[in-house]
PDB file of C-alpha atoms in Angstrom:
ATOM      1  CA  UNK A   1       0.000   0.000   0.000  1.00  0.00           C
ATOM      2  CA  UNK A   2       2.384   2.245   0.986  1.00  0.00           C
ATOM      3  CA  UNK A   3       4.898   1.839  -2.335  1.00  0.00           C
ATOM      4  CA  UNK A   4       1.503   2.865  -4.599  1.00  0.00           C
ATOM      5  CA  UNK A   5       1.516   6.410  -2.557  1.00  0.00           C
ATOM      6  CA  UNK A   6       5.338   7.017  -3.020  1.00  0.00           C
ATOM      7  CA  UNK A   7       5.157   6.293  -6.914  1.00  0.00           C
ATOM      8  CA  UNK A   8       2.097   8.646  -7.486  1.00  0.00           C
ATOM      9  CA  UNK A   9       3.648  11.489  -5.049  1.00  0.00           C
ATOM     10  CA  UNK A  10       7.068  10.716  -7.408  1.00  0.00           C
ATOM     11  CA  UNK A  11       4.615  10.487 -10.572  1.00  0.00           C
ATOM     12  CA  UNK A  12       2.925  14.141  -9.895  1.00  0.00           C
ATOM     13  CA  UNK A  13       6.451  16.011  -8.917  1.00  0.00           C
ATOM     14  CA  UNK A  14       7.345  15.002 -12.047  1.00  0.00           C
ATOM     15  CA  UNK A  15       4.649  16.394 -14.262  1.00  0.00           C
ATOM     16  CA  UNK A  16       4.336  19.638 -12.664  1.00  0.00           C
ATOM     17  CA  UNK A  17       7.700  20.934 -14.077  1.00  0.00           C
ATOM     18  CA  UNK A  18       6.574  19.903 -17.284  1.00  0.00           C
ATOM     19  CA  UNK A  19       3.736  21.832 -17.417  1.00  0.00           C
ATOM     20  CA  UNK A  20       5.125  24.898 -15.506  1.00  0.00           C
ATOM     21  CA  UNK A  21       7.786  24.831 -17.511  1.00  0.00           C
ATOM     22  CA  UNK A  22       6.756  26.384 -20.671  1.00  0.00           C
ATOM     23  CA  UNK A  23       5.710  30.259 -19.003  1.00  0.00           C
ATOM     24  CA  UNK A  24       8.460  30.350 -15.870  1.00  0.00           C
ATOM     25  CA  UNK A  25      10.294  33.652 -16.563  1.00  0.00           C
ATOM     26  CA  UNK A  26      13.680  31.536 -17.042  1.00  0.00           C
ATOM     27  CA  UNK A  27      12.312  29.906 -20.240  1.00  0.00           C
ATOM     28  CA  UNK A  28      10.797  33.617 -21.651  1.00  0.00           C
ATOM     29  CA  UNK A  29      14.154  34.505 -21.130  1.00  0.00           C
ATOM     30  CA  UNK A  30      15.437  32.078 -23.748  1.00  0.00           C
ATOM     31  CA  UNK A  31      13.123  32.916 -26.186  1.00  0.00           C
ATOM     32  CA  UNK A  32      13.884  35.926 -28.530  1.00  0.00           C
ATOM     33  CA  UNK A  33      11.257  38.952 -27.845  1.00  0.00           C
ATOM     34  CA  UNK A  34       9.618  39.718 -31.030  1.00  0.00           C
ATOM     35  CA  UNK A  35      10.380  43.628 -29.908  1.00  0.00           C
ATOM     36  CA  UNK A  36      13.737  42.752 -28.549  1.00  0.00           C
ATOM     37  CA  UNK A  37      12.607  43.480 -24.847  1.00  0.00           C
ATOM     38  CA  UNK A  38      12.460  41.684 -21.514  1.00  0.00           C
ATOM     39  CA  UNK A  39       9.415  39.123 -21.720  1.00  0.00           C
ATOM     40  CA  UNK A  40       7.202  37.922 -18.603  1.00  0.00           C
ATOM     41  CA  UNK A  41       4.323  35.796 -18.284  1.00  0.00           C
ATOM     42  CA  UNK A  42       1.517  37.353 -16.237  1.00  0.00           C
ATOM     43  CA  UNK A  43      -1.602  35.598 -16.025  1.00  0.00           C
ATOM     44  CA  UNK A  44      -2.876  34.541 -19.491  1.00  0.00           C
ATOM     45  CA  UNK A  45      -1.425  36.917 -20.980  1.00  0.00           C
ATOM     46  CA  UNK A  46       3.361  36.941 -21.981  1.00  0.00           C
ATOM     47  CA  UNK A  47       4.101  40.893 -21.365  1.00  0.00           C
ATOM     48  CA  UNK A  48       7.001  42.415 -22.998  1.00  0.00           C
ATOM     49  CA  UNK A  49       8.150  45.601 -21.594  1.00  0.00           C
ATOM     50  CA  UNK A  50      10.771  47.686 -24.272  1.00  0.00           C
ATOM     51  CA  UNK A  51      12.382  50.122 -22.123  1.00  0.00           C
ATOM     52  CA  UNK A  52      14.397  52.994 -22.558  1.00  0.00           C
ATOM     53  CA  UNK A  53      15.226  56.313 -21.080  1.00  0.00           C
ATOM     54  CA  UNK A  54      11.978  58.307 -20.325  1.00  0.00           C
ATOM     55  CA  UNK A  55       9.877  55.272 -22.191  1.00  0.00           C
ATOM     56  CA  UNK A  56       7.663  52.368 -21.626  1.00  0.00           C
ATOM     57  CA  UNK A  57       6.729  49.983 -24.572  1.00  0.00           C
ATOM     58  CA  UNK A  58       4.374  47.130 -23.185  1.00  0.00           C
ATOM     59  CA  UNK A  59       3.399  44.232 -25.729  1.00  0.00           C
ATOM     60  CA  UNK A  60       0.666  42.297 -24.742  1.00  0.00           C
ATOM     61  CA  UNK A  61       0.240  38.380 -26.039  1.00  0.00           C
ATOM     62  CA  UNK A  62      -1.309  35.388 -25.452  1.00  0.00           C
ATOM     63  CA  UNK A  63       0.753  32.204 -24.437  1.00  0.00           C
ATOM     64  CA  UNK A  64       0.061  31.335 -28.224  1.00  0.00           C
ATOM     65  CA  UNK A  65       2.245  35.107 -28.801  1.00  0.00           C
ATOM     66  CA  UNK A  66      -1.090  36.259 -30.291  1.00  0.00           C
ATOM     67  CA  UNK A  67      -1.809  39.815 -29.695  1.00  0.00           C
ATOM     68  CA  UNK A  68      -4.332  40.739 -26.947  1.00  0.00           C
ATOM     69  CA  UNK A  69      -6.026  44.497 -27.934  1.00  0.00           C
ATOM     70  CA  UNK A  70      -4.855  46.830 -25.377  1.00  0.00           C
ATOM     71  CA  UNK A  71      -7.791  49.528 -25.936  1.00  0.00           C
ATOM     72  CA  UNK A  72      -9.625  50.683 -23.044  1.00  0.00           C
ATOM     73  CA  UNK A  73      -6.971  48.891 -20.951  1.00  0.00           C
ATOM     74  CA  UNK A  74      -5.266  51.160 -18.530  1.00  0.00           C
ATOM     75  CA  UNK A  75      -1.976  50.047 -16.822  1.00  0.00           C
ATOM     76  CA  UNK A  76       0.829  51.736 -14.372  1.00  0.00           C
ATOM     77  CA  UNK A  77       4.273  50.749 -13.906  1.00  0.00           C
ATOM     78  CA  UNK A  78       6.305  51.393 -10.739  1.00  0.00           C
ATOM     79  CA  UNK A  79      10.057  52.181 -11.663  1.00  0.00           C
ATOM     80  CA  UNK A  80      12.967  51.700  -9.299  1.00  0.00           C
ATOM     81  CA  UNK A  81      16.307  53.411 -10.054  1.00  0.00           C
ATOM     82  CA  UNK A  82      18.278  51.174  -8.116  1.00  0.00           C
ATOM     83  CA  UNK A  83      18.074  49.723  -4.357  1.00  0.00           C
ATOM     84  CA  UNK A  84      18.213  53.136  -3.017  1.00  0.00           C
ATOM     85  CA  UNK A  85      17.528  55.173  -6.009  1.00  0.00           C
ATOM     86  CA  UNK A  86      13.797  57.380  -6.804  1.00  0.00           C
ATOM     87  CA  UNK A  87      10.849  55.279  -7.231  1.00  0.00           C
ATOM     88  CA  UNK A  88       8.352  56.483  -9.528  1.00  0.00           C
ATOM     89  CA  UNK A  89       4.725  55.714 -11.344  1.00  0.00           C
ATOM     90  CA  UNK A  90       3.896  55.958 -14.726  1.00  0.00           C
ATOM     91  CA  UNK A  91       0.683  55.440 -16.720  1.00  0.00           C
ATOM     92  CA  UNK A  92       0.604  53.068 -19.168  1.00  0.00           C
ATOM     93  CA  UNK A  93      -2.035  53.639 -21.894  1.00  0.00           C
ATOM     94  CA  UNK A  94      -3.093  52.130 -24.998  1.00  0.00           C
ATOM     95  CA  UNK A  95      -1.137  53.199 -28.517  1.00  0.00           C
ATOM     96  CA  UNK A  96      -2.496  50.648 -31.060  1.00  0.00           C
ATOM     97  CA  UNK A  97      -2.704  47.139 -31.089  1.00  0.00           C
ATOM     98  CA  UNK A  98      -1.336  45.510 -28.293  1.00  0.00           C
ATOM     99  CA  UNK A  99       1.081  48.219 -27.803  1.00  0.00           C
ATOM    100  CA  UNK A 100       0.761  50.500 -24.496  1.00  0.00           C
ATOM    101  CA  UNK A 101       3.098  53.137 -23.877  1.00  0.00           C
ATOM    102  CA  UNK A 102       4.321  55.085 -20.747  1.00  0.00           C
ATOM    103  CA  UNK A 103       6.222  58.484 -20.641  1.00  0.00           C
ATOM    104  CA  UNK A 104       8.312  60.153 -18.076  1.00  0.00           C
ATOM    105  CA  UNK A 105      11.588  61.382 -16.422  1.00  0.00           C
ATOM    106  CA  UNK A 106      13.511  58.104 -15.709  1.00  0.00           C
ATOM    107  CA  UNK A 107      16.373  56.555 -16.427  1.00  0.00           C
ATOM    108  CA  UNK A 108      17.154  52.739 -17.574  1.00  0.00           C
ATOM    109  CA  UNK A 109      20.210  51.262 -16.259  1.00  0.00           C
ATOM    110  CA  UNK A 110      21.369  48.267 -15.083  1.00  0.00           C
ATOM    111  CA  UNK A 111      19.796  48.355 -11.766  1.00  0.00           C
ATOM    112  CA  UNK A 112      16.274  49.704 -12.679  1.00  0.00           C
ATOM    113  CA  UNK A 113      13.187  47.121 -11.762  1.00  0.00           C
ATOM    114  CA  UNK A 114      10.289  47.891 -13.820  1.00  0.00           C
ATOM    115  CA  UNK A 115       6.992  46.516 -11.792  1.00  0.00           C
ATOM    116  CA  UNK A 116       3.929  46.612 -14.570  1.00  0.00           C
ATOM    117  CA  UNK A 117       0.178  46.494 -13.752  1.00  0.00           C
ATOM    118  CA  UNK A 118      -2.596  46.021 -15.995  1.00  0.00           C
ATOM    119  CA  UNK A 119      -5.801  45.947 -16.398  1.00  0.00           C
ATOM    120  CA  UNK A 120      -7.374  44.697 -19.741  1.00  0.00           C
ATOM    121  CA  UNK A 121     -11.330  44.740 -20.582  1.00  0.00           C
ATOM    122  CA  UNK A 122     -12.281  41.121 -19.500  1.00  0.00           C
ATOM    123  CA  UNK A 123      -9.287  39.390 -17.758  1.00  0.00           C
ATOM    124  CA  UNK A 124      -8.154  40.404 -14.313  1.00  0.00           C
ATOM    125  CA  UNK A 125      -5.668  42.400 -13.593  1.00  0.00           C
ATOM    126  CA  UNK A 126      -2.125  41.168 -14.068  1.00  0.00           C
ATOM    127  CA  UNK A 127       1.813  41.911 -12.861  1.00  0.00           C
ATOM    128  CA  UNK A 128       4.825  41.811 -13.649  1.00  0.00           C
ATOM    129  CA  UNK A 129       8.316  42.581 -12.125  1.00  0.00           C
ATOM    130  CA  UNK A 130      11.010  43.548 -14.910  1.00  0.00           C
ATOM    131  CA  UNK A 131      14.692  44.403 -14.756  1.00  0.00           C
ATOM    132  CA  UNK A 132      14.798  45.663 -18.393  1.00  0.00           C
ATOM    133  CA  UNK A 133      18.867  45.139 -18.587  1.00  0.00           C
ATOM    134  CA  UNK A 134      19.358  42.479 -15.513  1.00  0.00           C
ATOM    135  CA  UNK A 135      21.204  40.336 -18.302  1.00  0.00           C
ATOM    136  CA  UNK A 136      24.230  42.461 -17.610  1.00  0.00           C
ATOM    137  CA  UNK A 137      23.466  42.854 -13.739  1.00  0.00           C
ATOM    138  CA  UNK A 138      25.125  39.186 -13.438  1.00  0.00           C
ATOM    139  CA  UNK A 139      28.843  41.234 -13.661  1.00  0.00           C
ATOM    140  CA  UNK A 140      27.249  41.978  -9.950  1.00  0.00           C
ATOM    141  CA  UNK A 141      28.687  38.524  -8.742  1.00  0.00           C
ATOM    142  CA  UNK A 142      32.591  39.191 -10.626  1.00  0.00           C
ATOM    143  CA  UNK A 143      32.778  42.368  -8.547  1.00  0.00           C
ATOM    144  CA  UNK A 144      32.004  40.957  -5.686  1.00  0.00           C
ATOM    145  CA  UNK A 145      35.028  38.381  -6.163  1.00  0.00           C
ATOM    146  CA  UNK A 146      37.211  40.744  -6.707  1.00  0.00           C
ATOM    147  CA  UNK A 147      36.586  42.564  -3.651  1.00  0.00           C
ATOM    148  CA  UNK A 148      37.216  39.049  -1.636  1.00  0.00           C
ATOM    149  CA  UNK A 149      40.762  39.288  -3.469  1.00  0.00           C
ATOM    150  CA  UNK A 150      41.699  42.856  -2.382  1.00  0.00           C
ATOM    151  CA  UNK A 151      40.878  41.703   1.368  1.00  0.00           C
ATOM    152  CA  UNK A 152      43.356  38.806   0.392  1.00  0.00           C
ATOM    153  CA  UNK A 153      46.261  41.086  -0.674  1.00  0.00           C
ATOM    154  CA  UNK A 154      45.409  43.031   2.848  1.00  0.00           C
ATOM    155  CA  UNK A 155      45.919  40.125   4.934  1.00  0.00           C
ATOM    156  CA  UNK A 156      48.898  39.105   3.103  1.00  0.00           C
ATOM    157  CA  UNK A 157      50.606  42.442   3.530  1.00  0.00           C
ATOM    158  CA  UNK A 158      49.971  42.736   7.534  1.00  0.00           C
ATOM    159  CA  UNK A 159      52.228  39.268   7.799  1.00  0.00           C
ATOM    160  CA  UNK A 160      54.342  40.960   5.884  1.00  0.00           C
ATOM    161  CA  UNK A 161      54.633  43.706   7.975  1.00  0.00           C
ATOM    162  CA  UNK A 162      54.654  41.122  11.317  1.00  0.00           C
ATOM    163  CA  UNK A 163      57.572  38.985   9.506  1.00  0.00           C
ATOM    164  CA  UNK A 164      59.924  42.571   9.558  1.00  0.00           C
ATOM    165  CA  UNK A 165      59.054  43.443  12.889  1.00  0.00           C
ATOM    166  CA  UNK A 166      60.052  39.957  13.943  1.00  0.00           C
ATOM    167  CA  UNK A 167      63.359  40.607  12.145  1.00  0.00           C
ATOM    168  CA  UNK A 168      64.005  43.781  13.321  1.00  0.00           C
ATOM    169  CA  UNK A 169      63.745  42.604  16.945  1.00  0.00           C
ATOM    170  CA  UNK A 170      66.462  40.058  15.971  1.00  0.00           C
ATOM    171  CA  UNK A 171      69.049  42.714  15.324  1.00  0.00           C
ATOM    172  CA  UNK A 172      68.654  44.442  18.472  1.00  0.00           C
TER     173      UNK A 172
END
């Protein structure tokens, strides 16, 4: 009795990856945006946000990558310049299409989150976190080894240091 729980438990674990698989954020990011942005899956719907300085681009798909109208949709996204940096809100409104756009006085770097809301005539309301150029926020982790290699070189000197003291007091 108790084997036939274990091999369905084992069964299930298995095919939830499977399905799960094809709209987790780390498989969007292997597929090439058809705008050449960041793309997200929110809901029903994949998102892709194009963003530059002062702009907002939103695409809005289905998981099929057809286009879902954005008109009388309304959206906001939340932009953070950085861990410390300004936070601001945008509007995001419908262009044409699928399209929505939002305007204002920010900068993209490598450290701005993008968080996107919207609301589209007859699905819910759906989010989505962005970091428009996180690709090249990995360098993050190099600097962080190099600093662990300066504190090296300190440690190395002060013996240094200790060894001529030692030999100093041999003289005397």
């Amino acid at each position: 009795m108790r084997r036939l729980v274990v091999t369905s438990v084992f069964l299930s674990a298995m095919m939830v990856p499977y399905f799960a698989m094809a709209h987790t954020d780390e498989y969007l990011a292997t597929v090439e945006a058809p705008h050449g942005g960041q793309l997200r899956a929110a809901g029903p719907f994949h998102l892709e946000l194009v963003a530059k300085d002062g702009e907002l681009s939103l695409y809005i798909t289905d998981h099929g990558d057809k286009p879902i109208p954005a008109h009388g949709g309304q959206g906001k996204a939340n932009i953070q310049e950085g861990k410390d940096g300004k936070k601001q809100s945008v509007t995001l409104e419908p262009v044409f299409g699928n399209m929505m756009r939002a305007k204002g006085d920010f900068k993209i770097t490598s450290d701005t989150a993008v968080a996107v809301f919207v609301a589209i005539p007859g699905y819910e309301t759906q989010g989505a976190r962005f970091v428009p150029q996180g690709a090249k926020g990995s360098e993050g982790d190099s600097h962080d080894h190099s600093d662990d290699h300066d504190h090296h070189h300190d440690d190395e000197d002060k013996d240094k240091d200790k060894d001529d003291s030692h030999s100093h007091g041999h003289h005397h």
